[in-house]
PDB file of C-alpha atoms in Angstrom:
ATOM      1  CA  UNK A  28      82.922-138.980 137.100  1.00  0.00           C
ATOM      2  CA  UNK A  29      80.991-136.018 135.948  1.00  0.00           C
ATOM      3  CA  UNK A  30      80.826-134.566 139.326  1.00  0.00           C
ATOM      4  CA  UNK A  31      84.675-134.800 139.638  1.00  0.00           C
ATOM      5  CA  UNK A  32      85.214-133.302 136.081  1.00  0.00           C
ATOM      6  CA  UNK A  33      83.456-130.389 137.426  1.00  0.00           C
ATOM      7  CA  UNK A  34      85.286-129.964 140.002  1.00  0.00           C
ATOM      8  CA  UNK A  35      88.667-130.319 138.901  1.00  0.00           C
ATOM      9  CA  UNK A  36      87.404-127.789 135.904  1.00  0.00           C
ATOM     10  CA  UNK A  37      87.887-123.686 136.820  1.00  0.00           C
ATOM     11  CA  UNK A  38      85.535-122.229 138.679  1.00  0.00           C
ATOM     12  CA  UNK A  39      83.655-118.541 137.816  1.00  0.00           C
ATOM     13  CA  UNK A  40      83.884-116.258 141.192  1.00  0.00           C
ATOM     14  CA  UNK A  41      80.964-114.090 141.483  1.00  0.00           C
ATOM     15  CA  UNK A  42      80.702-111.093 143.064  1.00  0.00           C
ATOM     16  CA  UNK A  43      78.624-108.395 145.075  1.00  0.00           C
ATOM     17  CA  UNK A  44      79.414-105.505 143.090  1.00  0.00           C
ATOM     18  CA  UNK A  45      76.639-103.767 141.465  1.00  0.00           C
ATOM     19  CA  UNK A  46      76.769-104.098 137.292  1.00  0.00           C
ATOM     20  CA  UNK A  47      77.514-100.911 135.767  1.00  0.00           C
ATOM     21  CA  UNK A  48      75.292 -98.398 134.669  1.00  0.00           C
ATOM     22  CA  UNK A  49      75.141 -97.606 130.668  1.00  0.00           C
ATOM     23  CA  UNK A  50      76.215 -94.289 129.961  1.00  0.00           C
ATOM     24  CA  UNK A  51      74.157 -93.318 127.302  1.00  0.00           C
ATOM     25  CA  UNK A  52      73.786 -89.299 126.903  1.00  0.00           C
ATOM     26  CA  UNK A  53      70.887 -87.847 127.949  1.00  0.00           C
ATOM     27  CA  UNK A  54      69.805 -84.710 125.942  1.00  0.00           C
ATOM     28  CA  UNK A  55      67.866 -82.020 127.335  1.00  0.00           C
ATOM     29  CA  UNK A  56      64.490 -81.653 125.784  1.00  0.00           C
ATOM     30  CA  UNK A  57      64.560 -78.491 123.178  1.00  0.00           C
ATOM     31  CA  UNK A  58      61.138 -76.319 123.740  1.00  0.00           C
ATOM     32  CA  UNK A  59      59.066 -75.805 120.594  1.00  0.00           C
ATOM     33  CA  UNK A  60      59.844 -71.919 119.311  1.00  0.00           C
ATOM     34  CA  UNK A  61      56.568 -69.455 118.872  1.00  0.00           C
ATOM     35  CA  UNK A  62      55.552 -67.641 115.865  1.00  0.00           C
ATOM     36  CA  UNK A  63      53.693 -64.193 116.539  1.00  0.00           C
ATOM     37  CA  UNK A  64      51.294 -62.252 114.089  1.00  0.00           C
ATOM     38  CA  UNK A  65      48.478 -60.631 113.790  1.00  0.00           C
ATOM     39  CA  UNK A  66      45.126 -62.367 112.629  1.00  0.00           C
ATOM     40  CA  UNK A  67      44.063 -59.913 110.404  1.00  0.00           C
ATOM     41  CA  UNK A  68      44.989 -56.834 108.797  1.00  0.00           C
ATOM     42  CA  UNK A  69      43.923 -54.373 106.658  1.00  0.00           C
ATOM     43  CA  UNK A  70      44.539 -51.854 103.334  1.00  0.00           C
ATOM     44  CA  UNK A  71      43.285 -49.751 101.061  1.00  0.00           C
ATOM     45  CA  UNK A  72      44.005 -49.957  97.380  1.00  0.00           C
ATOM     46  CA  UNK A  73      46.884 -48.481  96.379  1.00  0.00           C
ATOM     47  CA  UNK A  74      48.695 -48.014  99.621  1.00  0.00           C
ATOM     48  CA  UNK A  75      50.799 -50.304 101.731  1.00  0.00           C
ATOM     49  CA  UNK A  76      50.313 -52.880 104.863  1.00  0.00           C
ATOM     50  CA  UNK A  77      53.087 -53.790 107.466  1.00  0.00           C
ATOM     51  CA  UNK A  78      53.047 -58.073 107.825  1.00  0.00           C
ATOM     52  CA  UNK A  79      54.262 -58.016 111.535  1.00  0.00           C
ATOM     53  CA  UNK A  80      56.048 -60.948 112.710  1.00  0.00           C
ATOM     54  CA  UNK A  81      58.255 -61.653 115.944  1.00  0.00           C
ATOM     55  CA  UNK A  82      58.569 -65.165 117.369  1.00  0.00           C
ATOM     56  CA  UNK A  83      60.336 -66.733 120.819  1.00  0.00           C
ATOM     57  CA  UNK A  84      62.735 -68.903 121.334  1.00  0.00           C
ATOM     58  CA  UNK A  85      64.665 -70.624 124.273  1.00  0.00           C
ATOM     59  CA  UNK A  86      68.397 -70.347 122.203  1.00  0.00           C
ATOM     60  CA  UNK A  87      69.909 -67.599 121.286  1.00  0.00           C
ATOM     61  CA  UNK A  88      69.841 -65.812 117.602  1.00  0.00           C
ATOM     62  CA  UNK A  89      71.767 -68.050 115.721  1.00  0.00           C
ATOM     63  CA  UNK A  90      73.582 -66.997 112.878  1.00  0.00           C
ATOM     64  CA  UNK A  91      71.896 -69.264 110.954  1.00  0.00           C
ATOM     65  CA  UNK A  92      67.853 -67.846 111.569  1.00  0.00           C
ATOM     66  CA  UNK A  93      65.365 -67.904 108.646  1.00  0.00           C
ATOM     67  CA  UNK A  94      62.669 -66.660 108.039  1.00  0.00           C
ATOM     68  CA  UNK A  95      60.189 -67.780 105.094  1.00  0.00           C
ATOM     69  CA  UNK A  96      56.650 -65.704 104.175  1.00  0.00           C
ATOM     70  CA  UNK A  97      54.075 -67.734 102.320  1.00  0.00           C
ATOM     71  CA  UNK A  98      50.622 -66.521 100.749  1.00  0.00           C
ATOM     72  CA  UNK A  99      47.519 -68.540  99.943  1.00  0.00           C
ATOM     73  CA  UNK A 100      45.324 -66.691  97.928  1.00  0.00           C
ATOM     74  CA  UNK A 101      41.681 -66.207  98.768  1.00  0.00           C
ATOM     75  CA  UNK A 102      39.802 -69.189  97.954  1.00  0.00           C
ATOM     76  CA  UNK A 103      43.189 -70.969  96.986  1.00  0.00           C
ATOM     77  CA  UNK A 104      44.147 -74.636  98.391  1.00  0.00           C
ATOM     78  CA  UNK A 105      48.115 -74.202  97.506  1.00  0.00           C
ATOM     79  CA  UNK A 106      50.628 -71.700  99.075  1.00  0.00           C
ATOM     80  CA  UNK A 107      53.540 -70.310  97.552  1.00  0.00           C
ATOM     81  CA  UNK A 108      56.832 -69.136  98.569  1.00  0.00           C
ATOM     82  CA  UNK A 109      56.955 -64.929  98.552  1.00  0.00           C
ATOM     83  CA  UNK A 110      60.010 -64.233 100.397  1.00  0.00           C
ATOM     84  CA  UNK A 111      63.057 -66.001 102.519  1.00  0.00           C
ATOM     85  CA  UNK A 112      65.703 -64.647 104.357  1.00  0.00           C
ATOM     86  CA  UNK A 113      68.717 -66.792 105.443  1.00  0.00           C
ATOM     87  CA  UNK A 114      72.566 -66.307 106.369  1.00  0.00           C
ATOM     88  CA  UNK A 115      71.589 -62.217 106.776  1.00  0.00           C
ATOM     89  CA  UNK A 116      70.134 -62.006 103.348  1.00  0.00           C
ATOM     90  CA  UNK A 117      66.696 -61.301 102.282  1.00  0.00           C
ATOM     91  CA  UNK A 118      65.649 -63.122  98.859  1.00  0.00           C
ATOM     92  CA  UNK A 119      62.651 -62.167  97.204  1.00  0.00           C
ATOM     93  CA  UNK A 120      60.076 -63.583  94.905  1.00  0.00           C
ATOM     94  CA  UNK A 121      60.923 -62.214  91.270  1.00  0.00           C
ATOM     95  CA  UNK A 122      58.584 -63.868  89.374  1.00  0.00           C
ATOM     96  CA  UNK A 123      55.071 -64.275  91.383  1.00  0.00           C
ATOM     97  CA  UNK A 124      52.635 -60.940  91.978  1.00  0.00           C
ATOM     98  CA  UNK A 125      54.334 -59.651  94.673  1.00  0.00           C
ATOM     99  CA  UNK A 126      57.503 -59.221  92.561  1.00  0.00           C
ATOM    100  CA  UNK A 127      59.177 -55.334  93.572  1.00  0.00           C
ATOM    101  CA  UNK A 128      56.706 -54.995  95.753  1.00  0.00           C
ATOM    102  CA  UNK A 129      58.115 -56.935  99.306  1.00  0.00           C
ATOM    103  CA  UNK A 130      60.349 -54.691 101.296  1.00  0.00           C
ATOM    104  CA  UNK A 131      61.769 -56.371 104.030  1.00  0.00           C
ATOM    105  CA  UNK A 132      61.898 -54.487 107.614  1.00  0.00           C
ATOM    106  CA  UNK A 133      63.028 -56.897 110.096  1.00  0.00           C
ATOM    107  CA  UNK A 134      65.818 -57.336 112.203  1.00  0.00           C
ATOM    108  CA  UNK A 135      66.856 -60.704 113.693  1.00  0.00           C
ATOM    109  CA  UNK A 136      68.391 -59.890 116.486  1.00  0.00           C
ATOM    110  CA  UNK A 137      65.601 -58.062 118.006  1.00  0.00           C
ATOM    111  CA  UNK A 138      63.427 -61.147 116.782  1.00  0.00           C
ATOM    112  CA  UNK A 139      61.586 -59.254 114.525  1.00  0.00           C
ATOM    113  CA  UNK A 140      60.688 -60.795 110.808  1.00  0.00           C
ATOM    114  CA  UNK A 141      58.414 -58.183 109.625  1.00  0.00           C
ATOM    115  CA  UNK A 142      57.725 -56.988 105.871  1.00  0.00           C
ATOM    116  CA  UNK A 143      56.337 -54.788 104.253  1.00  0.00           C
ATOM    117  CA  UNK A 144      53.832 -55.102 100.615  1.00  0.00           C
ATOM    118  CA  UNK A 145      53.678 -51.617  98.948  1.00  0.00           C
ATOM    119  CA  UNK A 146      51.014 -50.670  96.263  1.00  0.00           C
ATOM    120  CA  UNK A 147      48.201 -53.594  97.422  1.00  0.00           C
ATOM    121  CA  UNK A 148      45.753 -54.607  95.178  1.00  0.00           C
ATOM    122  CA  UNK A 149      42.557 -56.533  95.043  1.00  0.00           C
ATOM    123  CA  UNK A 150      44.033 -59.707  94.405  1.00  0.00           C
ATOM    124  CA  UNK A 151      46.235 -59.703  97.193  1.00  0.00           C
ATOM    125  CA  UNK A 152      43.485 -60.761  99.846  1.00  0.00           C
ATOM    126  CA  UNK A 153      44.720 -63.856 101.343  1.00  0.00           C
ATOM    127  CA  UNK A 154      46.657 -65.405 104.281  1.00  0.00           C
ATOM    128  CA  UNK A 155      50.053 -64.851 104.597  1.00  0.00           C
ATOM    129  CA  UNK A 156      52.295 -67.583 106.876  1.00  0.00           C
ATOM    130  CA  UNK A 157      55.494 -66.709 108.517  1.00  0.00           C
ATOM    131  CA  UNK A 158      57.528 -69.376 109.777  1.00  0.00           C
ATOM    132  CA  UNK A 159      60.757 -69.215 111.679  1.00  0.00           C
ATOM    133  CA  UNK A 160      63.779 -71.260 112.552  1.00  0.00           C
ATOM    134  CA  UNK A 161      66.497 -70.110 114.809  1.00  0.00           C
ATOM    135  CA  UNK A 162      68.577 -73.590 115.328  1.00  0.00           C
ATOM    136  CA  UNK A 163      69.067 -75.518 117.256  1.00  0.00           C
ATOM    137  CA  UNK A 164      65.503 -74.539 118.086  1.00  0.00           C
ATOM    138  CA  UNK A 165      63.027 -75.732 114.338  1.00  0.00           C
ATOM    139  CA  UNK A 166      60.342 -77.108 115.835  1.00  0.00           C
ATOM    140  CA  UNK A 167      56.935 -75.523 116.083  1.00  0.00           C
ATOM    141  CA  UNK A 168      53.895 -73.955 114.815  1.00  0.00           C
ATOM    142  CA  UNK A 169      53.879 -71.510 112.123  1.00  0.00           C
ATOM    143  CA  UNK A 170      51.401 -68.617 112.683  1.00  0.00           C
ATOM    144  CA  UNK A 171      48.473 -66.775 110.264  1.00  0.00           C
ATOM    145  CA  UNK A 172      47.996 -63.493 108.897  1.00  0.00           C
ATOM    146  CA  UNK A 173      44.909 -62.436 106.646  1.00  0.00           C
ATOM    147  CA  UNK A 174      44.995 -59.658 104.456  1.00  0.00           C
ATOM    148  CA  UNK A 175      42.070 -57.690 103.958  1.00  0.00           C
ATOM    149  CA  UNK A 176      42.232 -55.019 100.815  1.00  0.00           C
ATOM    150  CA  UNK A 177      39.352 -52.821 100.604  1.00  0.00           C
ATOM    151  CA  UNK A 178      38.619 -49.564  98.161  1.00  0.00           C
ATOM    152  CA  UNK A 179      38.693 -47.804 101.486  1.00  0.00           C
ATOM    153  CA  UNK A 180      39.943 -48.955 104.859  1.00  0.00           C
ATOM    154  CA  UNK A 181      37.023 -49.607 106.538  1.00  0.00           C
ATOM    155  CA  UNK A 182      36.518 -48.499 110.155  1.00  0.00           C
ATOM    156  CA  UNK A 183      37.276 -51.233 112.980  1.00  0.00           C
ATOM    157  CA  UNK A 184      34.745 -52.790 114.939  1.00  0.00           C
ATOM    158  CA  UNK A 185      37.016 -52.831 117.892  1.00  0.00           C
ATOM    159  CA  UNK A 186      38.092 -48.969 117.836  1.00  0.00           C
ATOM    160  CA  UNK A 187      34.234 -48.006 117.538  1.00  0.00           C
ATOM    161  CA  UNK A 188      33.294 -49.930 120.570  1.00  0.00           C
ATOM    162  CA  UNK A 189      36.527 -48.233 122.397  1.00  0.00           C
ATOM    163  CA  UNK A 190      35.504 -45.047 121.339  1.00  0.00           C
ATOM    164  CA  UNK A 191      31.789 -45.531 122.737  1.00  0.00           C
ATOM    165  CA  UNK A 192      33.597 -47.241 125.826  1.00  0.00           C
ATOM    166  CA  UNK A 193      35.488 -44.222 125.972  1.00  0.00           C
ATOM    167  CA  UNK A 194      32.344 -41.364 125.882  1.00  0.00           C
ATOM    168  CA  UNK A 195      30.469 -43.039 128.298  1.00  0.00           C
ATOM    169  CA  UNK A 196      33.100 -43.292 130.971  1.00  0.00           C
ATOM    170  CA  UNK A 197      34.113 -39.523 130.012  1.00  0.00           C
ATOM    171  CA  UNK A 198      30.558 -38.456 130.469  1.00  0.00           C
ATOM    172  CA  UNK A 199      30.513 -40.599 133.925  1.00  0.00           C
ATOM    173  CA  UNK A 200      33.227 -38.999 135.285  1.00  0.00           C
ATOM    174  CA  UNK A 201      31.591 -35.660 133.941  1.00  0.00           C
ATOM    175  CA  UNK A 202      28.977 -35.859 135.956  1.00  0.00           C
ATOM    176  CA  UNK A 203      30.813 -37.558 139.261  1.00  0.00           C
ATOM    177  CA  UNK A 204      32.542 -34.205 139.003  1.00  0.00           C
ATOM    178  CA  UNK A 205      29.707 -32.127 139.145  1.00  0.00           C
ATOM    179  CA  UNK A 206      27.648 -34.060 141.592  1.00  0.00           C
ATOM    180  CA  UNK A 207      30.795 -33.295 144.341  1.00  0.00           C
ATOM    181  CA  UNK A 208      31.460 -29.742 142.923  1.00  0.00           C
ATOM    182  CA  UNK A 209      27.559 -28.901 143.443  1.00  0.00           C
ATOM    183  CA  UNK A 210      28.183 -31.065 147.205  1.00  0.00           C
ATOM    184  CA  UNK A 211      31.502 -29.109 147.918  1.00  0.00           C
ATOM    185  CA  UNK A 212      29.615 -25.609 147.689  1.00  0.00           C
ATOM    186  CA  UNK A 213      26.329 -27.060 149.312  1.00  0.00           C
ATOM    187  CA  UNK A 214      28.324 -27.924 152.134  1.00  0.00           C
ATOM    188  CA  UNK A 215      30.485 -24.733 152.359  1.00  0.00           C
ATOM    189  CA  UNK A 216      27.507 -22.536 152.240  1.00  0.00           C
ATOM    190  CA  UNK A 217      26.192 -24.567 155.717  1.00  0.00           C
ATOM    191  CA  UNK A 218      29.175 -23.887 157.084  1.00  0.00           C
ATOM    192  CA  UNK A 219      28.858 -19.982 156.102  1.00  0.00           C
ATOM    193  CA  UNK A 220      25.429 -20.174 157.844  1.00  0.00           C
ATOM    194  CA  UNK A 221      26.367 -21.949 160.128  1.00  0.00           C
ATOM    195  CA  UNK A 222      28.955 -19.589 161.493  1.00  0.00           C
ATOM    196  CA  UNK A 223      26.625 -16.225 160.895  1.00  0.00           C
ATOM    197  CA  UNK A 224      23.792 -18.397 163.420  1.00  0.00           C
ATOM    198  CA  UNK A 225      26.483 -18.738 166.274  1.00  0.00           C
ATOM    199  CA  UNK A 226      27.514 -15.164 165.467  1.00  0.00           C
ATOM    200  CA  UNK A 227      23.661 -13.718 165.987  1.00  0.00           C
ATOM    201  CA  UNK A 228      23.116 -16.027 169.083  1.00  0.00           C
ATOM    202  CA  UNK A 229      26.338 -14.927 170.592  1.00  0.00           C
ATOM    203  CA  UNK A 230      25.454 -11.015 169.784  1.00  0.00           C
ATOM    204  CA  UNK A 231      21.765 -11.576 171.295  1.00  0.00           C
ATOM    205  CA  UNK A 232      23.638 -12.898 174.868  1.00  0.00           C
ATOM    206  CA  UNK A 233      26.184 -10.125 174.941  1.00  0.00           C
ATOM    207  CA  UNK A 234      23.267  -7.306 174.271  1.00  0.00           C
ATOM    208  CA  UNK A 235      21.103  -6.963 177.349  1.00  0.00           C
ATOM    209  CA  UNK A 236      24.618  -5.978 179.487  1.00  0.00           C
ATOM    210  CA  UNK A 237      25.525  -3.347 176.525  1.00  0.00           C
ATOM    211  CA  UNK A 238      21.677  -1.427 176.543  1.00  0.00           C
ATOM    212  CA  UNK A 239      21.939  -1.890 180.586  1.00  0.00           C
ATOM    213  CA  UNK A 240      25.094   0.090 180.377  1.00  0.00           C
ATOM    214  CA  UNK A 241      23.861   2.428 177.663  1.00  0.00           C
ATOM    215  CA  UNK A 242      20.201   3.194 179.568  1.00  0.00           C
ATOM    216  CA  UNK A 243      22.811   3.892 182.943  1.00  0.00           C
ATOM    217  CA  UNK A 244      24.926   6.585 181.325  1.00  0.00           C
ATOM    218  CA  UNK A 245      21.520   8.043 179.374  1.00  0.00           C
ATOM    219  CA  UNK A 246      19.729   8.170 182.502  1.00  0.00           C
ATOM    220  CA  UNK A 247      21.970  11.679 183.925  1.00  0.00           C
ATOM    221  CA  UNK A 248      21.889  12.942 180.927  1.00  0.00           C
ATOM    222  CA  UNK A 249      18.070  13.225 180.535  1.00  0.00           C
ATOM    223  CA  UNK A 250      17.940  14.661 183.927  1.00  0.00           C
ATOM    224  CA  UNK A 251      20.081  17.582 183.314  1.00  0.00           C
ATOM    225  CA  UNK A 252      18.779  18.418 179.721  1.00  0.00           C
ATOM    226  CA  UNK A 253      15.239  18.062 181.473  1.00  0.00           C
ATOM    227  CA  UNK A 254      16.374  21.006 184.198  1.00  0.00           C
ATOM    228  CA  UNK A 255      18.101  22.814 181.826  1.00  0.00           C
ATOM    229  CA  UNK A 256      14.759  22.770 179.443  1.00  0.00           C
ATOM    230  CA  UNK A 257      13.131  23.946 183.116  1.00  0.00           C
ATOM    231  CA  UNK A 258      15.665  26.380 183.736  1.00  0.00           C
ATOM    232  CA  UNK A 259      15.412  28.196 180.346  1.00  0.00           C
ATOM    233  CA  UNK A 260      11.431  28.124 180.459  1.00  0.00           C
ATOM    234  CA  UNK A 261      11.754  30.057 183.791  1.00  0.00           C
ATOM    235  CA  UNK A 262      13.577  32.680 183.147  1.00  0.00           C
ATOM    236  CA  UNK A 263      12.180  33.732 179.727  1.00  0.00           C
ATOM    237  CA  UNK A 264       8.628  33.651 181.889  1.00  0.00           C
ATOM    238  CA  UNK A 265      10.356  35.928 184.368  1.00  0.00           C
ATOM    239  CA  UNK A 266      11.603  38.127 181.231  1.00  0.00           C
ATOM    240  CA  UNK A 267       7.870  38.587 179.419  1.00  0.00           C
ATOM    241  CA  UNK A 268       6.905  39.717 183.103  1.00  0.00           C
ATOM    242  CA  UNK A 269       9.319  41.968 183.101  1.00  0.00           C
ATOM    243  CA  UNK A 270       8.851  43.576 179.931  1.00  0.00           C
ATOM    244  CA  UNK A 271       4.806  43.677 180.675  1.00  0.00           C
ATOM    245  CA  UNK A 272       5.475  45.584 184.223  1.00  0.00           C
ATOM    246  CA  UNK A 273       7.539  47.993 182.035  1.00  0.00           C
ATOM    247  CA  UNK A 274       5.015  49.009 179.583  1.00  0.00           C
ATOM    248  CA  UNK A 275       2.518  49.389 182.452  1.00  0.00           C
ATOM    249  CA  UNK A 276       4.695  51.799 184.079  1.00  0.00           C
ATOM    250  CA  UNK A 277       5.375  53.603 181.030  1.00  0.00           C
ATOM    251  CA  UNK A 278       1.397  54.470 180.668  1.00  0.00           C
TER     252      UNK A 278
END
């Protein structure tokens, strides 16, 4: 009885096809955007220090880009909020120490986020954090600037060491100069001698044939100045003869 219920009941038709595939969206993983500063900077009293900051990003510029500037005092555990720009409009602290005395010099769409602290004092040593959000893109890591604010600027460690860098390789190449200068005229003063020595040894061949030709035309010439010298002697002998035959006639 059951197994005729079961048959007389409907039957489920199965099939071959494959079951169909959930379409869920998938969403393409947004990369983390990058802060840029410098790790330290520094000032003298009095004057004023550029807080650089430029960041990169795999969206555009949005419209809706912020950027926020902290400071932590030196030897402080809590940082506070100096400055924010959002929606194109910078919004500054008018209350804490750096009130008046943030100037903001960025420019968004050239990803810069930069500002400026004018008349720096003592108590502004500290770190400085600039974070940045362009969305879609808000994740990441902020980044770290410490402020250094000294009576006098104090000379870099890093721009002495260039400039000793810099003397020894201009002395170097001082002295590579000279060594092939001093080389250059070495070597053209052997060629100079050079050339005189093949100029004497090529005189000395060519000189026997010259005084051979010379001692040939001479030779004539000595002969006739040697009978001319006999001719002359001659007759003035033949003269005082004369003139002694005279006087003897003449007595």
């Amino acid at each position: 009885m059951v197994n005729e219920s079961l048959e007389s009941g409907p039957r489920l038709e199965t099939s071959n096809m494959p079951p169909e595939p959930c379409c869920e969206p998938v969403l393409s993983p947004v990369q983390a955007i990058v802060v840029y500063t410098d790790r330290e900077v520094y000032g003298a009293v009095g004057s004023r220090v550029t807080l650089h900051c430029s960041f990169w990003s795999s969206e555009w510029v949005s419209d809706d880009i912020s950027f926020t500037w902290r400071y932590q005092p030196e030897g402080g555990r809590d940082a506070i909020s100096i400055f924010h720009y959002a929606k194109g409009q910078p919004y500054i602290d008018e209350v804490g120490t750096f009130k008046e005395r943030i100037q903001w010099v960025g420019d968004p769409r050239w990803k810069d986020g930069s500002i400026v602290i004018h008349n720096l004092d003592y108590s502004d040593n500290g770190t400085f954090t600039c974070d940045v959000k362009n969305p879609p893109d808000i994740v990441g890591k902020t980044s770290q600037v410490t402020l250094y604010v000294f009576e006098k600027v104090p000379t870099r460690y890093g721009v002495v060491l260039g400039a000793v860098i810099g003397g020894v390789l201009g002395v170097v190449l001082l002295l590579l100069l000279l060594f092939y200068l001093v080389r250059y005229c070495w070597l053209r003063r052997q060629a100079a001698l050079q050339r005189r020595l093949s100029a004497m040894e090529k005189g000395k061949l060519h000189k026997p044939s010259k005084d051979s030709s010379k001692r040939g035309r001479q030779t004539p010439v000595l002969y006739a100045m040697l009978d001319h010298s006999r001719s002359t002697k001659a007759a003035s002998e033949k003269k005082s003869k004369g003139l002694g035959e005279s006087r003897k006639d003449k007595k």
